[in-house]
C-alpha positions as YAML, in Angstrom:
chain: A
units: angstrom
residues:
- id: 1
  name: UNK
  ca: [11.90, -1.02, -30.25]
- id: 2
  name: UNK
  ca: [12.16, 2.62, -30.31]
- id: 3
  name: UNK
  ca: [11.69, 4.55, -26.78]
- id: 4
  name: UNK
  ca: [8.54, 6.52, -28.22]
- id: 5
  name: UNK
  ca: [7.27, 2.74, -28.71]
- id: 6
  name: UNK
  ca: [7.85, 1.72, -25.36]
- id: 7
  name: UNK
  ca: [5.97, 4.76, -24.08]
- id: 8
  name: UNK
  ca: [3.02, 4.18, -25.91]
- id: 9
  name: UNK
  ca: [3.02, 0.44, -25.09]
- id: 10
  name: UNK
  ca: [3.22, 1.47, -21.11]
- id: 11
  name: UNK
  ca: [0.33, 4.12, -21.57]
- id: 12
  name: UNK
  ca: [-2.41, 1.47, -22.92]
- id: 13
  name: UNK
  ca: [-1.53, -0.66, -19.74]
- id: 14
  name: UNK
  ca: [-3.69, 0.14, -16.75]
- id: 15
  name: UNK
  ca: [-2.73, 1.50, -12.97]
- id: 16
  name: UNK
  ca: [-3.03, -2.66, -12.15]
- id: 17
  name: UNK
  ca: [-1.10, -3.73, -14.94]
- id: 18
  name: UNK
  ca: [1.25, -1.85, -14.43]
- id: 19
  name: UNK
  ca: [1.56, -2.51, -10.84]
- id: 20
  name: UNK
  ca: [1.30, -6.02, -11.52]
- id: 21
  name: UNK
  ca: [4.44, -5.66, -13.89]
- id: 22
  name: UNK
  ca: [6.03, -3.81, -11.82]
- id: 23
  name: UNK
  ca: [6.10, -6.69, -8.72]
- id: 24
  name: UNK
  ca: [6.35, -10.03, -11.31]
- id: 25
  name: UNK
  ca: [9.65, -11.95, -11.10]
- id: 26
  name: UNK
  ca: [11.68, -11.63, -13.80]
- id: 27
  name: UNK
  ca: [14.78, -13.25, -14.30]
- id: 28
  name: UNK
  ca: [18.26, -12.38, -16.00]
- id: 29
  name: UNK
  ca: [19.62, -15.44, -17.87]
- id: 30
  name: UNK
  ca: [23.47, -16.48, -16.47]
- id: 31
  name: UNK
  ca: [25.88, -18.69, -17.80]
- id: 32
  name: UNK
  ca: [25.34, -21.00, -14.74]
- id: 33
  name: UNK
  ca: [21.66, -20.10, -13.26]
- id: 34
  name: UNK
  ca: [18.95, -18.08, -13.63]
- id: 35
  name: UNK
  ca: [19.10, -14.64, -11.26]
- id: 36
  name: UNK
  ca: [16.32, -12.69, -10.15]
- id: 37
  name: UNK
  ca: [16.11, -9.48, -11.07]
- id: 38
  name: UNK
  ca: [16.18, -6.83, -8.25]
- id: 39
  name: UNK
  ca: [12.53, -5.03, -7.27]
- id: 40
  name: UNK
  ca: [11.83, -2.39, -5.17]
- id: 41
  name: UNK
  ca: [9.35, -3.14, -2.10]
- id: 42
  name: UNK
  ca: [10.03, 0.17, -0.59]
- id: 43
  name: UNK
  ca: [6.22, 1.13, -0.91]
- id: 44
  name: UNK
  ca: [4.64, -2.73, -0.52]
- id: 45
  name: UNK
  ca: [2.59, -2.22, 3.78]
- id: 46
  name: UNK
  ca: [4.74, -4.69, 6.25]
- id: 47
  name: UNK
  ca: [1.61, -5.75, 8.38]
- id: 48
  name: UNK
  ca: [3.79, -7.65, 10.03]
- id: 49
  name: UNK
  ca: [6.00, -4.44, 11.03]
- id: 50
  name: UNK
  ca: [3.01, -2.86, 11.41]
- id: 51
  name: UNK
  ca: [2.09, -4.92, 14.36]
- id: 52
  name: UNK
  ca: [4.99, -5.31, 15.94]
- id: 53
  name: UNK
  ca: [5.17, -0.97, 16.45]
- id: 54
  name: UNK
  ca: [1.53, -1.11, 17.36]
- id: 55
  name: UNK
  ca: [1.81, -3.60, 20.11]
- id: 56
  name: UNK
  ca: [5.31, -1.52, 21.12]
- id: 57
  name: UNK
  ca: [3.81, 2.09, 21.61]
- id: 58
  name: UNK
  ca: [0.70, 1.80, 19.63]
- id: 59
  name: UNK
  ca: [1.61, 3.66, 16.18]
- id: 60
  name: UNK
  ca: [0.66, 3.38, 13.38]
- id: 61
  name: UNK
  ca: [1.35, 3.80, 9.88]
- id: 62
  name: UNK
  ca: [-0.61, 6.98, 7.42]
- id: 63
  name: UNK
  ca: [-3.64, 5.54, 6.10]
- id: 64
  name: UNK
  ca: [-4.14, 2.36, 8.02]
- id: 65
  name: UNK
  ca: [-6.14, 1.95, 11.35]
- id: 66
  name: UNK
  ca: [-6.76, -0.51, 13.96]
- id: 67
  name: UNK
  ca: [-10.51, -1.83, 14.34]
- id: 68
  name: UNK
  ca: [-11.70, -1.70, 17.80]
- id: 69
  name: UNK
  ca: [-13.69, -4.89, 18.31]
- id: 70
  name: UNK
  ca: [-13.73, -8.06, 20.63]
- id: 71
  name: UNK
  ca: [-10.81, -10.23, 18.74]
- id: 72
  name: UNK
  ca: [-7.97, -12.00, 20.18]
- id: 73
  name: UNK
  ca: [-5.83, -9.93, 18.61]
- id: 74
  name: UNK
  ca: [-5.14, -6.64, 16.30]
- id: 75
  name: UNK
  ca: [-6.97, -6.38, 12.93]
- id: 76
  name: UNK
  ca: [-6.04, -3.56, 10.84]
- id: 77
  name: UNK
  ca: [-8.12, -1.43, 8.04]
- id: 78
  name: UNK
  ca: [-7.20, 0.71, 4.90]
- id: 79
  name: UNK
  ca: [-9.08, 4.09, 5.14]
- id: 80
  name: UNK
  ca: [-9.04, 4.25, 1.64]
- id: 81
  name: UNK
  ca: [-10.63, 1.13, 1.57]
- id: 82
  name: UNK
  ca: [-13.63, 0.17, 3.15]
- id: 83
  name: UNK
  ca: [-14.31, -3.17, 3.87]
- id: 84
  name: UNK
  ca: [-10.84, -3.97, 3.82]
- id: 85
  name: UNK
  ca: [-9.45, -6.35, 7.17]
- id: 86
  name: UNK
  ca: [-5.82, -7.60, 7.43]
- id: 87
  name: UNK
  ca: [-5.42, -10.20, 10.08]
- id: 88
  name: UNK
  ca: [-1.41, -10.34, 10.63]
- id: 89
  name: UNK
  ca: [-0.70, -14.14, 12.26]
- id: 90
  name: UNK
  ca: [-4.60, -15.17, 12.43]
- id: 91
  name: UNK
  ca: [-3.52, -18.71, 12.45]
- id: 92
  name: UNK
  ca: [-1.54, -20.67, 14.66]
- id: 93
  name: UNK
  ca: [1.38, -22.81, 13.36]
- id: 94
  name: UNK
  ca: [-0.41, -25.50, 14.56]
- id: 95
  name: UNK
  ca: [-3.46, -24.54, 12.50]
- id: 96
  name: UNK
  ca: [-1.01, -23.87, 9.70]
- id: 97
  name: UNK
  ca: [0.23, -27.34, 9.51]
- id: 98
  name: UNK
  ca: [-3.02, -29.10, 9.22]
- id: 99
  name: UNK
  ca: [-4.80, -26.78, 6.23]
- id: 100
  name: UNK
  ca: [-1.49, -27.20, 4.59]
- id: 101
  name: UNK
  ca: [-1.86, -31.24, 4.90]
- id: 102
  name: UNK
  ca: [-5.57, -30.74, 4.25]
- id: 103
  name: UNK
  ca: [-4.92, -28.93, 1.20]
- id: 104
  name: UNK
  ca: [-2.71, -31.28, -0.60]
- id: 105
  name: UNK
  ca: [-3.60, -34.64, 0.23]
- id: 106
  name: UNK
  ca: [-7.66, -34.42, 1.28]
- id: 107
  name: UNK
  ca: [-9.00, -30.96, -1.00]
- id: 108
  name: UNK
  ca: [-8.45, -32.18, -4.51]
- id: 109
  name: UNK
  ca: [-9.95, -35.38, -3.72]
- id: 110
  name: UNK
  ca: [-13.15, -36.49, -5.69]
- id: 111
  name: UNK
  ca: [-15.88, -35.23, -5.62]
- id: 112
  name: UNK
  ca: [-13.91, -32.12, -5.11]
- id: 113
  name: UNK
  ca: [-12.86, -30.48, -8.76]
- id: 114
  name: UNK
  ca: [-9.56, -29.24, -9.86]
- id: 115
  name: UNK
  ca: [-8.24, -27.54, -12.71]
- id: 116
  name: UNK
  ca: [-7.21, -30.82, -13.83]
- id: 117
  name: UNK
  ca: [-11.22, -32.42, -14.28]
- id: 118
  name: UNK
  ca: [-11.51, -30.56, -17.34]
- id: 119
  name: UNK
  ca: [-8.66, -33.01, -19.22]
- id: 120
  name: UNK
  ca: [-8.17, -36.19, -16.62]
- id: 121
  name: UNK
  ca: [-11.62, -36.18, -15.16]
- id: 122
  name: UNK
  ca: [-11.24, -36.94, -11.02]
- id: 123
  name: UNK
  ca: [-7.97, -37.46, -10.08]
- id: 124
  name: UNK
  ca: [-7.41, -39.58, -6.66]
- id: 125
  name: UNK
  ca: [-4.72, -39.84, -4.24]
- id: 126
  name: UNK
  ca: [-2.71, -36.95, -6.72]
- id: 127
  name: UNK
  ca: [-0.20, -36.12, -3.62]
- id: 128
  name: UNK
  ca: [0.86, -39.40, -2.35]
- id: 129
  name: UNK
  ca: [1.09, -40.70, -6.52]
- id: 130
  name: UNK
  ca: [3.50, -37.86, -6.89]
- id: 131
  name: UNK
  ca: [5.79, -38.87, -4.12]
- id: 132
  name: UNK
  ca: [5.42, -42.77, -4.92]
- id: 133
  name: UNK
  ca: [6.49, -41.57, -8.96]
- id: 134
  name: UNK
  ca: [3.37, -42.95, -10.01]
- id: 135
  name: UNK
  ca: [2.05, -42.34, -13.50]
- id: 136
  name: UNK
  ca: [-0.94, -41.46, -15.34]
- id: 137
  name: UNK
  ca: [-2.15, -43.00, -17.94]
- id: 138
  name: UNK
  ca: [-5.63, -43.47, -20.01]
- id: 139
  name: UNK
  ca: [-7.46, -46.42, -18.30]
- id: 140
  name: UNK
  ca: [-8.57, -48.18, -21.53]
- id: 141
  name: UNK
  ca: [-5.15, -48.70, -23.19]
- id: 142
  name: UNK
  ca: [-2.39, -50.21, -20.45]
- id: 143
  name: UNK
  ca: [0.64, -51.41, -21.85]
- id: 144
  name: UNK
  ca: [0.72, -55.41, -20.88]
- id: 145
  name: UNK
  ca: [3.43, -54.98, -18.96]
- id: 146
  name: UNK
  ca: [2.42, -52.11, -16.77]
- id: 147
  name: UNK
  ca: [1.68, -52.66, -12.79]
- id: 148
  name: UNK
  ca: [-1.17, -53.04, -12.16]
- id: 149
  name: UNK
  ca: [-1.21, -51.72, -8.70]
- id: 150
  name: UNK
  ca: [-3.92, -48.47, -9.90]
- id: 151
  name: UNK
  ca: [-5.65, -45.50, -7.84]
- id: 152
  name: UNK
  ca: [-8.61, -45.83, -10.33]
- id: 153
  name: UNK
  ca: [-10.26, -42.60, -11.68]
- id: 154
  name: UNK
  ca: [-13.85, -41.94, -11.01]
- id: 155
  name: UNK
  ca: [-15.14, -39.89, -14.09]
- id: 156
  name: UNK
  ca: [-18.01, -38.94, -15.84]
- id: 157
  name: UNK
  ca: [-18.92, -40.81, -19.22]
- id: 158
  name: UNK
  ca: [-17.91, -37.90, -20.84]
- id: 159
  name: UNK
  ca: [-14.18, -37.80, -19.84]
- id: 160
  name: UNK
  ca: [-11.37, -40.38, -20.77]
- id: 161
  name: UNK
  ca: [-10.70, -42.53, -17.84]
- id: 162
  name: UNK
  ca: [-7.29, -42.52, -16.28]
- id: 163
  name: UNK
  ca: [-5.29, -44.39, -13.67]
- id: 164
  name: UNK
  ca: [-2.30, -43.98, -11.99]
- id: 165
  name: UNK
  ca: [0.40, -46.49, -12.03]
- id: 166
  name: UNK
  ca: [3.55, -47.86, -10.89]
- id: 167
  name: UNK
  ca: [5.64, -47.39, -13.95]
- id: 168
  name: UNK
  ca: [5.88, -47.59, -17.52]
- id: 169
  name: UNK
  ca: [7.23, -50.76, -19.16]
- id: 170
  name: UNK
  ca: [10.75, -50.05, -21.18]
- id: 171
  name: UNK
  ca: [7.97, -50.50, -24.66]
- id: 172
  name: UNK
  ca: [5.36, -48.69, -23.80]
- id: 173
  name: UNK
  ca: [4.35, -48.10, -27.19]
- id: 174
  name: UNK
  ca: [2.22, -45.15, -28.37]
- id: 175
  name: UNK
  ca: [0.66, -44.69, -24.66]
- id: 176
  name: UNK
  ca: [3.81, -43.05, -23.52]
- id: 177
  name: UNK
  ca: [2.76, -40.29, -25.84]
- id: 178
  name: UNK
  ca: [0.06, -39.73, -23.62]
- id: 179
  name: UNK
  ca: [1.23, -40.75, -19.88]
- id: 180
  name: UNK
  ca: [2.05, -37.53, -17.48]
- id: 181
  name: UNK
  ca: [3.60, -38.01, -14.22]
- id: 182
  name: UNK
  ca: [2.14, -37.38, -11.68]
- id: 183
  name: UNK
  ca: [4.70, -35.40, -9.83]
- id: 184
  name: UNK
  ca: [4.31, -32.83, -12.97]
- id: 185
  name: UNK
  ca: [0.67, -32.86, -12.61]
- id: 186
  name: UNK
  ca: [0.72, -31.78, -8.73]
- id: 187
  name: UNK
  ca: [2.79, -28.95, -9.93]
- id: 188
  name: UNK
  ca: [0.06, -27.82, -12.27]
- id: 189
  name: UNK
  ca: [-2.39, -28.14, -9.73]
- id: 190
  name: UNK
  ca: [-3.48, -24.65, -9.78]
- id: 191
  name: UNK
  ca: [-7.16, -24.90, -8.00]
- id: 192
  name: UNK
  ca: [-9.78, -27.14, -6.07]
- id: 193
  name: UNK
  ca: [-13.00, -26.03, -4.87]
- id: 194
  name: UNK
  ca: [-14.95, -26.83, -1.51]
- id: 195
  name: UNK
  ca: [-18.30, -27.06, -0.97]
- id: 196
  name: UNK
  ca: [-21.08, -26.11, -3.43]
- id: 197
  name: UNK
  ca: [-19.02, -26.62, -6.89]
- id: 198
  name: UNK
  ca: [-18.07, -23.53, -9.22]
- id: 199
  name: UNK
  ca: [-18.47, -23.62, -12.68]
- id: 200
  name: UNK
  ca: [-15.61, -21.89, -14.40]
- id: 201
  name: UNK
  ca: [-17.19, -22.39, -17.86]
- id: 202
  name: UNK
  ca: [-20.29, -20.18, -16.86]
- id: 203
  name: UNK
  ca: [-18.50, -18.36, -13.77]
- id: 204
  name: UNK
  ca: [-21.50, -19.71, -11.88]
- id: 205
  name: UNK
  ca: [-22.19, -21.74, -8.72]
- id: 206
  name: UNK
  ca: [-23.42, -25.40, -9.39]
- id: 207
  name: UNK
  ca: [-25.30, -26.50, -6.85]
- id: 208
  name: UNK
  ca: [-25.91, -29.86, -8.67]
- id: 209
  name: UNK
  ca: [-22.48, -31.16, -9.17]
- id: 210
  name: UNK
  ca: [-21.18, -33.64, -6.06]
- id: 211
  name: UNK
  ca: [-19.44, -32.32, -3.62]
- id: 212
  name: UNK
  ca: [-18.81, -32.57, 0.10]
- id: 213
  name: UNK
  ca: [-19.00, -30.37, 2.73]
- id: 214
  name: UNK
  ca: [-16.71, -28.06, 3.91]
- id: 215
  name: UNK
  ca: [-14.88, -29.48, 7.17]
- id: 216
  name: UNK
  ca: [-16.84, -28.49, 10.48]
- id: 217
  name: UNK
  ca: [-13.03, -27.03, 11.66]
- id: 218
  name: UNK
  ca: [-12.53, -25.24, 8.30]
- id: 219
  name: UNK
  ca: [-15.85, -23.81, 9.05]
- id: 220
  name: UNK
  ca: [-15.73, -23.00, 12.27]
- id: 221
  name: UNK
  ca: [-12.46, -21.15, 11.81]
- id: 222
  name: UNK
  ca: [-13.79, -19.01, 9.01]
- id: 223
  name: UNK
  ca: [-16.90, -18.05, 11.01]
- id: 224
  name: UNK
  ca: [-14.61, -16.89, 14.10]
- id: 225
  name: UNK
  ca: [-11.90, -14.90, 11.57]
- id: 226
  name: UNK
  ca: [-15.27, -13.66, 9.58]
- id: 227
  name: UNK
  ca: [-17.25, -11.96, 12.65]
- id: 228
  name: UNK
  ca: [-14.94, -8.50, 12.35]
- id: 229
  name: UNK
  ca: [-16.39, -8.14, 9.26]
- id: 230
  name: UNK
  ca: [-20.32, -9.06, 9.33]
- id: 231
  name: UNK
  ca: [-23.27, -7.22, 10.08]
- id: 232
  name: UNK
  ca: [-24.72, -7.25, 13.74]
- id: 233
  name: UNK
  ca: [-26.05, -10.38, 15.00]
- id: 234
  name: UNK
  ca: [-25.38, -12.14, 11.52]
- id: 235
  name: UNK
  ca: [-23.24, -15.37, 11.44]
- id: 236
  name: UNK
  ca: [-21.05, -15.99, 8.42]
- id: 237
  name: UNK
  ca: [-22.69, -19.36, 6.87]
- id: 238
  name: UNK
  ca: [-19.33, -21.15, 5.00]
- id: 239
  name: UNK
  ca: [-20.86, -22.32, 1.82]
- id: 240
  name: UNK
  ca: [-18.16, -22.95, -0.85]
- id: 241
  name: UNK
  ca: [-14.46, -22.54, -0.58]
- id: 242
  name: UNK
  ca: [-11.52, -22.33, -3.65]
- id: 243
  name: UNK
  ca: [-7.92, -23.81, -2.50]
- id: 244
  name: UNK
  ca: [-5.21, -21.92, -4.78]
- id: 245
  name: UNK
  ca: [-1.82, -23.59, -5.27]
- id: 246
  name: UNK
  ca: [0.80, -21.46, -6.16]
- id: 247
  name: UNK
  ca: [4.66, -22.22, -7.50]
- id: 248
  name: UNK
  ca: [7.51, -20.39, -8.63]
- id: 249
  name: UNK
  ca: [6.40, -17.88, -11.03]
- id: 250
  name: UNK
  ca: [2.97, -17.82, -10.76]
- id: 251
  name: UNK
  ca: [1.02, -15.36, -10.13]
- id: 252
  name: UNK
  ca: [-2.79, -14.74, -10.10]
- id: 253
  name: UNK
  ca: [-3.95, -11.81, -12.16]
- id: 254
  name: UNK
  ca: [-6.40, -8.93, -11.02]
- id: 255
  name: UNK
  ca: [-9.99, -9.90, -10.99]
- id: 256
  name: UNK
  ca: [-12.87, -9.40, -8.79]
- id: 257
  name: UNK
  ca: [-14.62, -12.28, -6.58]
- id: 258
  name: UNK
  ca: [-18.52, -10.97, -7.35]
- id: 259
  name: UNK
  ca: [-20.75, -14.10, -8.13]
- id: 260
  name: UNK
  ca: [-22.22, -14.64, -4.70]
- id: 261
  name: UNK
  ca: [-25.41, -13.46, -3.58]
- id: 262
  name: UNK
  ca: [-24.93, -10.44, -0.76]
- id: 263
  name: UNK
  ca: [-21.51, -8.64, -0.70]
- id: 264
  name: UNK
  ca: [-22.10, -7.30, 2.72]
- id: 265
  name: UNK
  ca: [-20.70, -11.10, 3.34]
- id: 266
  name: UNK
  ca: [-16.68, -11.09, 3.88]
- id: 267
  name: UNK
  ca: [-14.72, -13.64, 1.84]
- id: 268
  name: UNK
  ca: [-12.11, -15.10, 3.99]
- id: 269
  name: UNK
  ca: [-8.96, -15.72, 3.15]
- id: 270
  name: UNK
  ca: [-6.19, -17.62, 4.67]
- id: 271
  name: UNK
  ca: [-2.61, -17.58, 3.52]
- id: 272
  name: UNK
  ca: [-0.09, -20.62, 3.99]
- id: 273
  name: UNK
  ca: [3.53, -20.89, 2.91]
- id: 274
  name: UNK
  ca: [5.93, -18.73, 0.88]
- id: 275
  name: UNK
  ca: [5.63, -15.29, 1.30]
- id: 276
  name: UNK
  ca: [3.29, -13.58, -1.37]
- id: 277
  name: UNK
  ca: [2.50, -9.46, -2.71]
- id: 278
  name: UNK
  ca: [-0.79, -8.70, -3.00]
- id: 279
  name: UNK
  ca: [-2.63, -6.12, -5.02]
- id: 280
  name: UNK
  ca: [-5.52, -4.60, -3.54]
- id: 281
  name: UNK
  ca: [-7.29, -2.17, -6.30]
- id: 282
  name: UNK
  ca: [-10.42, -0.14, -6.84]
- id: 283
  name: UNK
  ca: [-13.47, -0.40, -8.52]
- id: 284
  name: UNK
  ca: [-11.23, 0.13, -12.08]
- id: 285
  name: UNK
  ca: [-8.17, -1.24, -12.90]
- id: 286
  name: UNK
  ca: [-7.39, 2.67, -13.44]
- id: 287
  name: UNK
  ca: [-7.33, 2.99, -9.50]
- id: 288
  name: UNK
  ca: [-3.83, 2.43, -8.01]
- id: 289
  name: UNK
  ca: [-3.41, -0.87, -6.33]
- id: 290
  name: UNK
  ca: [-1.90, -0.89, -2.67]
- id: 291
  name: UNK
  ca: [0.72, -3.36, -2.32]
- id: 292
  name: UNK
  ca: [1.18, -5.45, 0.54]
- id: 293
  name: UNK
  ca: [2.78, -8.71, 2.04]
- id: 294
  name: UNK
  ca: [0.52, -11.80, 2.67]
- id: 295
  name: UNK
  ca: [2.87, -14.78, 4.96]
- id: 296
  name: UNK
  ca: [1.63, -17.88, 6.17]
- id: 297
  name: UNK
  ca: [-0.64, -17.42, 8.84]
- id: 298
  name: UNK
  ca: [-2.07, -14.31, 7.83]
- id: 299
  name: UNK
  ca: [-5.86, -13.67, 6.98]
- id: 300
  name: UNK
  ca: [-7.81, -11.27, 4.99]
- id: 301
  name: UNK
  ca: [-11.26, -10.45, 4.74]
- id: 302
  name: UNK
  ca: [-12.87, -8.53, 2.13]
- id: 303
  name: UNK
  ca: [-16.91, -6.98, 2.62]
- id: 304
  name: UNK
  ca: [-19.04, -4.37, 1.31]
- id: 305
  name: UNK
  ca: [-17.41, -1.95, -1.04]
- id: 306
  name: UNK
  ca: [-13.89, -3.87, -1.08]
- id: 307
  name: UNK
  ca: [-15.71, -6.83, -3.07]
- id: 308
  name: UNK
  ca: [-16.00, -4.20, -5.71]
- id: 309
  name: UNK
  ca: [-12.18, -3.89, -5.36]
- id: 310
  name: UNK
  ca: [-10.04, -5.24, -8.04]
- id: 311
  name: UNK
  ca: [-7.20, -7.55, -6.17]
- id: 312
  name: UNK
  ca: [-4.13, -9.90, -7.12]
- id: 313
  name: UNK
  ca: [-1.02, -11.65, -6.28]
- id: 314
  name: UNK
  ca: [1.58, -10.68, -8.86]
- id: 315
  name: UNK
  ca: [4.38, -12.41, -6.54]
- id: 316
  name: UNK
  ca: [5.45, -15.00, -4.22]
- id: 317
  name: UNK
  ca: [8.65, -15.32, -2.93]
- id: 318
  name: UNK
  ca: [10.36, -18.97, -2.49]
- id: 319
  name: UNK
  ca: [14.09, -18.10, -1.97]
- id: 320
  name: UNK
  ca: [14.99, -18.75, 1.56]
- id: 321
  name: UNK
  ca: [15.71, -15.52, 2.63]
- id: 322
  name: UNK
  ca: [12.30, -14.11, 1.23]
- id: 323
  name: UNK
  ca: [10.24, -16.76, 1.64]
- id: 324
  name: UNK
  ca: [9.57, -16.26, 5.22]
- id: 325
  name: UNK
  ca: [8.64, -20.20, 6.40]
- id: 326
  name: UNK
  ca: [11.41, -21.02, 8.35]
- id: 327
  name: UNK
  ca: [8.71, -21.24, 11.29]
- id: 328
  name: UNK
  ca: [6.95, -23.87, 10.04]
- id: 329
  name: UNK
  ca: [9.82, -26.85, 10.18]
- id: 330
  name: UNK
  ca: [9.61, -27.96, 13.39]
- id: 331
  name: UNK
  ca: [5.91, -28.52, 12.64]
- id: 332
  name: UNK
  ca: [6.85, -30.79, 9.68]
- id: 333
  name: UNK
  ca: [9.41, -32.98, 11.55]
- id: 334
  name: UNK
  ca: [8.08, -36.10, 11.24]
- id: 335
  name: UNK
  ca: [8.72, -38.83, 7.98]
- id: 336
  name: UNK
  ca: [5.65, -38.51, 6.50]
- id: 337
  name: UNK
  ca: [5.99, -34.70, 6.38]
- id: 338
  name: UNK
  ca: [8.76, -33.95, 4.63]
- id: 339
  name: UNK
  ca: [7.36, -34.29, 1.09]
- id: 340
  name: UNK
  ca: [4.91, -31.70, 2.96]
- id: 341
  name: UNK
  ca: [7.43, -29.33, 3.59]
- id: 342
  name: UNK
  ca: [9.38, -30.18, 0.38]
- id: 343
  name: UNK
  ca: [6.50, -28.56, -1.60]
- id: 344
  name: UNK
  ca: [6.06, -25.86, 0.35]
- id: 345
  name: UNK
  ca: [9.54, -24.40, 0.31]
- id: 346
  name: UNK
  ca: [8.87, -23.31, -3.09]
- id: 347
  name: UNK
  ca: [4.64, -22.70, -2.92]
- id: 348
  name: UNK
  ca: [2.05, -20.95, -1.14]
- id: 349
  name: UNK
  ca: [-1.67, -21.73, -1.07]
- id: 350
  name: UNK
  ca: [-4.45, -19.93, -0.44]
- id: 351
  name: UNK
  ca: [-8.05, -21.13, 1.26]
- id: 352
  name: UNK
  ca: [-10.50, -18.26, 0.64]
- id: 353
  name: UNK
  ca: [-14.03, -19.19, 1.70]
- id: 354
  name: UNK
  ca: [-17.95, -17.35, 0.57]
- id: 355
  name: UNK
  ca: [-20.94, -17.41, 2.01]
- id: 356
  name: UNK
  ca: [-22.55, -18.02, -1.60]
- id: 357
  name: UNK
  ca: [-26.47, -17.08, -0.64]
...
């Protein structure tokens, strides 16, 4: 390709595209392993640094302020963007550990929805089949010699009905064509909603499909990291709730969250694991993104004019020395949490929770 190519290619991308290709991990193919390539993060915001100057002598960086309000601890603003609140080590580790064991083994449970509905229908017990090796395989059409000890799925009459199992016998027959394990499966988990159910299909809120409640903790800690950001006297009401999962190399493109009812509502969003970038835009993808570091623990809230804001994660990091987890080990010491921590050395998920009316 010819450089007067490569010019005009750049030039149709947009401000966030660009930013977003700027911060993606690319890699440069070794005889032996794969290498990151280098990226500059000279001009991603360190909240994290950020707090640790302002509780020293109270500076702060250009451009980013300090809201003056009755919290248990620092919460910073954007001027540039309104609406905007970073909350640098909201959650305990404590608190860490149990939405990270929430998330995996009790948010993607029926009647919850995944990404996965769509082909599998409900998939149960997807966490603890991964770590047994179970695998899934259509209901109707077991090999004779499969076991038979099954985590039957619950789906509609509409969608194939699958189960996991044991293992495979050595002639399967055709139905290995169409068995998935379900350790691969867990690794393509990419979403589960709380709460009222959204519809992707119609990028609409389904207030008819099952679903439970959001948990009375999950609520209550949303309301308490939410009151920064409401109106006077107004209590944030947690409605409905999207778990992310993230892995190596994915990333979550710019978009804007704008199907619930009054934006003057924050969205709350929780960060747990690897350490991610995120892009925080305007109201075009033409605006410039600001670039910033999410870690585990840390919690945003977005209200008013920055849920017009185009926003992203182009990046998480899951090499040791980036990944920035090393805190949360001792909470995963026991035997039962090491396939806990085992995922998370290399993912980060993310709990962001509406009020949807």
């Amino acid at each position: 390709m010819y450089r007067s190519e490569i010019t005009t290619e750049e030039s149709k991308r947009t401000a966030f595209r660009r930013a977003e290709k700027k911060y993606k991990i690319y890699y440069d193919n070794t005889k032996k392993k794969r290498i990151a390539r280098p990226v500059d993060l000279s001009e991603v915001i360190d909240f994290k640094s950020i707090l640790e100057k302002y509780n020293c002598n109270g500076e702060l960086k250009d451009g980013v302020s300090a809201l003056k309000c009755d919290f248990d601890r620092p919460i910073f603003c954007l001027e540039s963007r309104p609406g905007f609140y970073f909350i640098p080590g909201a959650l305990s580790i404590e608190e860490q550990y149990q939405w990270i064991r929430e998330s995996l083994t009790s948010f993607s449970q029926p009647p919850n929805r995944t990404n996965h509905n769509a082909i599998y229908g409900a998939i149960e017990d997807l966490f603890v089949s991964a770590n047994e090796g179970k695998v899934l395989v259509p209901e109707e059409k077991l090999p004779d010699d499969t076991c038979s000890e099954i985590n039957v799925i619950q789906s509609d009459d509409s969608t194939p009905k699958w189960k996991f199992v044991e293992k495979l016998g050595e002639s399967p027959g055709k139905d290995a064509c169409k068995s998935v394990s379900a350790s691969v499966l867990l690794r393509k988990l990419r979403w589960s909603t709380l709460g009222l159910q959204f519809d992707w299909s119609k990028r609409s809120y389904n207030v008819s499909l099952p679903h439970k409640k959001i948990p009375d903790a999950l609520c209550q800690l949303a309301k308490r990291l939410a009151a920064p950001a409401m109106p006077c006297t107004e209590e944030f009401q947690p409605e409905a709730a999207i778990v992310n999962y993230f892995g190596l190399g994915d990333m979550l493109g710019g978009h804007l969250d704008d199907m619930e009812k009054d934006w003057s509502k924050p969205i709350v969003s929780m960060s747990l694991g690897c350490k991610a970038i995120f892009l925080l835009g305007g109201e075009s993808r033409e605006d410039t993104p600001i670039a910033m570091f999410l870690r585990s623990g840390d919690a945003v809230l977005m209200a008013g004019e920055a849920r017009e804001c185009f926003h992203g994660v182009p990046r998480i990091f899951t090499d040791a020395e980036n990944a920035d987890i090393s805190h949360l080990e001792s909470q995963f010491g026991g035997e039962d949490d090491k396939p806990l921590f085992s995922y998370m050395r290399t993912s980060r998920i993310n709990i962001n929770i509406r009020q949807v009316f």
